[in-house]
Backbone as JSON, one array per atom type, in Angstrom:
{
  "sequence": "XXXXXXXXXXXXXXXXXXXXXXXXXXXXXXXXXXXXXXXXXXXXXXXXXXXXXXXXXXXXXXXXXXXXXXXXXXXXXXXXXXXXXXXXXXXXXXXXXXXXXXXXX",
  "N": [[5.28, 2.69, -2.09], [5.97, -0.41, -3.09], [4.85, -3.35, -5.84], [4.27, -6.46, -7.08], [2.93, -5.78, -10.64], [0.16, -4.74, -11.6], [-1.31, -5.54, -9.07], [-1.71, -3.62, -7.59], [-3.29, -1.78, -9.69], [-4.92, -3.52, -10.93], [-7.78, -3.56, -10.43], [-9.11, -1.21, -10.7], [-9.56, 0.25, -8.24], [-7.53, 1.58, -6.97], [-7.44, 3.58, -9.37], [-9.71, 5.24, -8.22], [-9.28, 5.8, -6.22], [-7.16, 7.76, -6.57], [-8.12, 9.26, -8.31], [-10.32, 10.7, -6.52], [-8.96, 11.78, -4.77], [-7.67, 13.67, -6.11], [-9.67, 15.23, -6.85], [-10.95, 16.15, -4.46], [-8.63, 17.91, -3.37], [-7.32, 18.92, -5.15], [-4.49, 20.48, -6.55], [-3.19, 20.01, -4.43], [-2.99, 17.15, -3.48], [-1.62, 14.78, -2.63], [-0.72, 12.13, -3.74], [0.25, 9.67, -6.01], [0.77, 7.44, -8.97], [2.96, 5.33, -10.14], [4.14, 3.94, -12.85], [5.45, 0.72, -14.16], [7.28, 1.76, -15.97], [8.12, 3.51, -14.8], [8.7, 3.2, -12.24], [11.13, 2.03, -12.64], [12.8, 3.53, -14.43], [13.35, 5.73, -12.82], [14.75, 4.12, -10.81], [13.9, 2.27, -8.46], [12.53, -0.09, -8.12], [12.4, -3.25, -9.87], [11.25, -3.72, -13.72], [9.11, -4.96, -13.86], [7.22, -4.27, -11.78], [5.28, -1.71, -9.93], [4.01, 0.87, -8.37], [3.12, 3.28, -5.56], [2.83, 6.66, -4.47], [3.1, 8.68, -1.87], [2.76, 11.21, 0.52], [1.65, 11.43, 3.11], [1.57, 9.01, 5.82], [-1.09, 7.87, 7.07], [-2.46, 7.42, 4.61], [-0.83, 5.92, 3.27], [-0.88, 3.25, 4.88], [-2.9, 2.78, 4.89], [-3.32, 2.12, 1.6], [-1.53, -0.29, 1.88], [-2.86, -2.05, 3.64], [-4.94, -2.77, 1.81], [-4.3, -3.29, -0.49], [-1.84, -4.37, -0.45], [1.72, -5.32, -1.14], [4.92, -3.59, -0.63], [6.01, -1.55, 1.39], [8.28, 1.0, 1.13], [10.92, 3.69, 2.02], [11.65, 6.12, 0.49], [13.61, 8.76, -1.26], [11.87, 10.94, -2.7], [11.05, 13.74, -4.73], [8.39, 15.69, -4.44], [7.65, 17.67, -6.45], [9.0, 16.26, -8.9], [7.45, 13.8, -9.16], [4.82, 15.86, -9.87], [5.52, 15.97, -11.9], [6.16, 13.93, -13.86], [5.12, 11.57, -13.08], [1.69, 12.09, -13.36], [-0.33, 10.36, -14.63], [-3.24, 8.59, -14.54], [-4.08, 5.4, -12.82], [-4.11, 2.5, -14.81], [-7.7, 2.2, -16.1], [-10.52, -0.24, -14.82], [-10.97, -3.32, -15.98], [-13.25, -4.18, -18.17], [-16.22, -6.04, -17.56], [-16.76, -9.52, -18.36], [-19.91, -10.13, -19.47], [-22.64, -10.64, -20.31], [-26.14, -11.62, -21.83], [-28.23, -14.69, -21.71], [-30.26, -15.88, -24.2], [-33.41, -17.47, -22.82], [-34.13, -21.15, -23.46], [-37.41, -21.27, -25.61], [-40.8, -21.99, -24.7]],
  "CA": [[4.96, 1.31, -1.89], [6.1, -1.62, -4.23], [4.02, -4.12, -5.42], [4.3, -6.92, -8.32], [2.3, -5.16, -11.94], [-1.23, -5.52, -11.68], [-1.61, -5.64, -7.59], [-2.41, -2.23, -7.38], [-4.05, -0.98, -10.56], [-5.81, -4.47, -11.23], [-9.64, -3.67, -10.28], [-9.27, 0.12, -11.05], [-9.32, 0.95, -7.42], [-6.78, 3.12, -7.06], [-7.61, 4.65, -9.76], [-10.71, 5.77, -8.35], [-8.83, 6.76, -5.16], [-6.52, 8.95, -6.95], [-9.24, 10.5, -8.74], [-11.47, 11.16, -5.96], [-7.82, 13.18, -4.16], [-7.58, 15.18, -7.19], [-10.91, 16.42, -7.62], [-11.19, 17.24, -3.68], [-7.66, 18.83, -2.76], [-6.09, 19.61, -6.48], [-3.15, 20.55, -6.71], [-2.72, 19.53, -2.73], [-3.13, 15.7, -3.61], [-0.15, 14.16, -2.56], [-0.71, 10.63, -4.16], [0.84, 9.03, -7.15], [0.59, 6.17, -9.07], [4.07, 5.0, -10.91], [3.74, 2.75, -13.82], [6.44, 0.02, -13.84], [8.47, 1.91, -16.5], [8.59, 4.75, -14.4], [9.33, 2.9, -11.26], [12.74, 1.21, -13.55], [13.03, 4.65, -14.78], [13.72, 6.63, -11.15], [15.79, 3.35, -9.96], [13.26, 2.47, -7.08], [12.94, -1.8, -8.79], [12.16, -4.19, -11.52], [10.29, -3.14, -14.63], [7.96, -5.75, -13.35], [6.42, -3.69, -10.23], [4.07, -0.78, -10.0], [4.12, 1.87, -7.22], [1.99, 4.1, -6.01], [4.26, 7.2, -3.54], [2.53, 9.77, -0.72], [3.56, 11.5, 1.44], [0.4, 10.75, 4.06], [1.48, 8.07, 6.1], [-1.94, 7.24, 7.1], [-2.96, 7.36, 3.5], [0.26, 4.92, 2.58], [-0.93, 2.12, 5.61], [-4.52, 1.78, 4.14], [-3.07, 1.03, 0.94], [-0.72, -1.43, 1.97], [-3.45, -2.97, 4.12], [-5.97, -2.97, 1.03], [-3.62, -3.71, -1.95], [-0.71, -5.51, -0.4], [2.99, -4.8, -1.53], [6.3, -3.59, 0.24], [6.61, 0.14, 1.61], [9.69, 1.09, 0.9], [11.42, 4.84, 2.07], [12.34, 6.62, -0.76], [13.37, 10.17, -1.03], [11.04, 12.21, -4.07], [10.36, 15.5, -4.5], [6.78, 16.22, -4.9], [7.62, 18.38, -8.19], [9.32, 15.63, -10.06], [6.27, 12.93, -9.0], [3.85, 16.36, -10.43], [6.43, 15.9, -13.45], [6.5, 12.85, -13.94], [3.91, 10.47, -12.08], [0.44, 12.81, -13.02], [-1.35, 9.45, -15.54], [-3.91, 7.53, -13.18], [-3.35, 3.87, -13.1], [-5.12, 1.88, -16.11], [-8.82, 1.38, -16.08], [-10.71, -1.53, -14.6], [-11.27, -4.23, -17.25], [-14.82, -4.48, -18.39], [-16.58, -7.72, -16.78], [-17.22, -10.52, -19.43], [-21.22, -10.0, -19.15], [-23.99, -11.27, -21.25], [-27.26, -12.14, -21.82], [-28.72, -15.47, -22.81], [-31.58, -16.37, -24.4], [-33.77, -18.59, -22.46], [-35.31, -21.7, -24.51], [-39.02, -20.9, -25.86], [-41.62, -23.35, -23.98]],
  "C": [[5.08, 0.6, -3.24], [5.32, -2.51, -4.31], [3.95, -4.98, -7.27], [2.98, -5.89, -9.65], [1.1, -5.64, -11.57], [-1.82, -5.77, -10.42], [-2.26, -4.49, -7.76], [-3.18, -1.55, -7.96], [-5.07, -2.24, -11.15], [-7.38, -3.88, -11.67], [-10.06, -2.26, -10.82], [-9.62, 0.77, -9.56], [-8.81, 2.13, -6.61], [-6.53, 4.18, -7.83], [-8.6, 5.7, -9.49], [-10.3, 6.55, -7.28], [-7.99, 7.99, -5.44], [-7.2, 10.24, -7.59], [-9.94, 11.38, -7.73], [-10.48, 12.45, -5.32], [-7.62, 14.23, -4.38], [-8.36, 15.87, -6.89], [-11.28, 17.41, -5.81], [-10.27, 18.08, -3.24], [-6.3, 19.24, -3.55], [-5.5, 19.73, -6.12], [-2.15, 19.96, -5.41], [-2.39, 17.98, -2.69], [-1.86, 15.24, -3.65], [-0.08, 12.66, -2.74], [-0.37, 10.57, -5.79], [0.92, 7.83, -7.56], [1.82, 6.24, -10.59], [4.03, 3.74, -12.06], [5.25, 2.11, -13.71], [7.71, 0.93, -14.62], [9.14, 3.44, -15.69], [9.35, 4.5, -13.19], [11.26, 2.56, -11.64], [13.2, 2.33, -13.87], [13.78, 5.69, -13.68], [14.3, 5.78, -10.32], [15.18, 2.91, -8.55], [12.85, 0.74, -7.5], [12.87, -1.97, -10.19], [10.99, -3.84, -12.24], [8.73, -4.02, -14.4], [7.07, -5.43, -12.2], [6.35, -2.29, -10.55], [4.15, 0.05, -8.26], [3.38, 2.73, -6.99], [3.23, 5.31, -4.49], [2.94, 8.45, -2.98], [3.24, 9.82, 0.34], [2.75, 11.42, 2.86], [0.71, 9.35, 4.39], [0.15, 6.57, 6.39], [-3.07, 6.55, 6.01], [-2.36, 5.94, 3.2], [-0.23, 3.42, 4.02], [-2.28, 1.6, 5.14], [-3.97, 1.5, 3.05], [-2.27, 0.04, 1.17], [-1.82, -2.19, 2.72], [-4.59, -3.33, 2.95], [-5.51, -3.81, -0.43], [-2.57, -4.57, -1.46], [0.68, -4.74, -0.63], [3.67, -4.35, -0.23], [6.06, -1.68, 0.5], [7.94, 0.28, 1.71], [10.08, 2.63, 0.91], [11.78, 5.2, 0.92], [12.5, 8.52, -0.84], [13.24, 10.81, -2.8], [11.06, 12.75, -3.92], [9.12, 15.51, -5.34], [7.07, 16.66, -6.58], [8.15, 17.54, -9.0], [8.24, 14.46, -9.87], [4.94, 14.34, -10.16], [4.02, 16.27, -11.7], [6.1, 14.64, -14.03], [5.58, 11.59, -14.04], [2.38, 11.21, -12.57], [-0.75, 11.32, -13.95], [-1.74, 9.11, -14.27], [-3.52, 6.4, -13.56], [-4.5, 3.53, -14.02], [-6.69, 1.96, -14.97], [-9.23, 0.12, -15.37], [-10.87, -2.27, -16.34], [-12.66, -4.49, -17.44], [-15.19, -6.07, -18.14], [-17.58, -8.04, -18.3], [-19.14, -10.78, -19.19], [-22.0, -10.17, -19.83], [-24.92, -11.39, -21.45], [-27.36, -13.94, -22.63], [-29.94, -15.38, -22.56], [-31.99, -17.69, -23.66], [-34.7, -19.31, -23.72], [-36.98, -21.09, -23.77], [-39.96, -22.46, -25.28], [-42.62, -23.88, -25.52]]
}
C-alpha cells in the first residue's frame, strides 16, 4: 500500500503495529514498513510516498481503512522485504506540552 510521506508513519501508529507483530509472531511477521527511499529504490513510486507491504490481506484492508493510501499488487519476496524493509517507521513526534505558571493572588 502507497500513501503520500507522512500518512502512514505520522502519529507513530504503525509503528506500534509493527512492533506489537514482531514481538508476538517473530520471524513469522509478515508486515513491512518501506521508507520513501526504499519505495524509489525497488521501483514501486515517487521518492515522495511511503509504503507499508503484507502479505495478510485482512491485515492490508485495516490499514488502508485506518491510514488511507492506494493498495497496489506488487510482486516481493518476503526475503528481500527481511533484507531490506526490517527499520520501523519513525517515531511519533513528542506533543508541544507545558506547564504554566498560574498568577499569585
Amino acid at each position: 500500500m502507497l500513501a503520500p510521506q507522512g500518512l502512514l508513519s505520522g502519529d507513530g501508529q504503525l509503528r506500534e503495529l509493527i512492533q506489537e507483530q514482531r514481538e508476538r509472531k517473530g520471524a513469522q511477521a509478515s508486515i513491512w514498513y518501506l521508507p520513501p527511499a526504499l519505495v524509489r529504490h525497488l521501483g514501486l513510486g515517487p521518492a515522495n510516498e511511503e509504503a507499508v507491504a503484507t502479505a495478510d490481506a485482512a491485515t492490508l484492508t485495516w490499514l488502508q481503512l485506518r491510514f488511507g493510501g492506494a493498495v497496489r499488487p506488487c510482486d516481493l519476496r518476503p526475503e528481500t522485504l527481511a533484507q531490506q524493509a526490517t527499520a520501523l517507521p519513525p517515531a511519533a513526534p513528542l506533543a508541544a506540552v507545558g506547564l504554566r505558571e498560574s498568577g499569585r493572588n
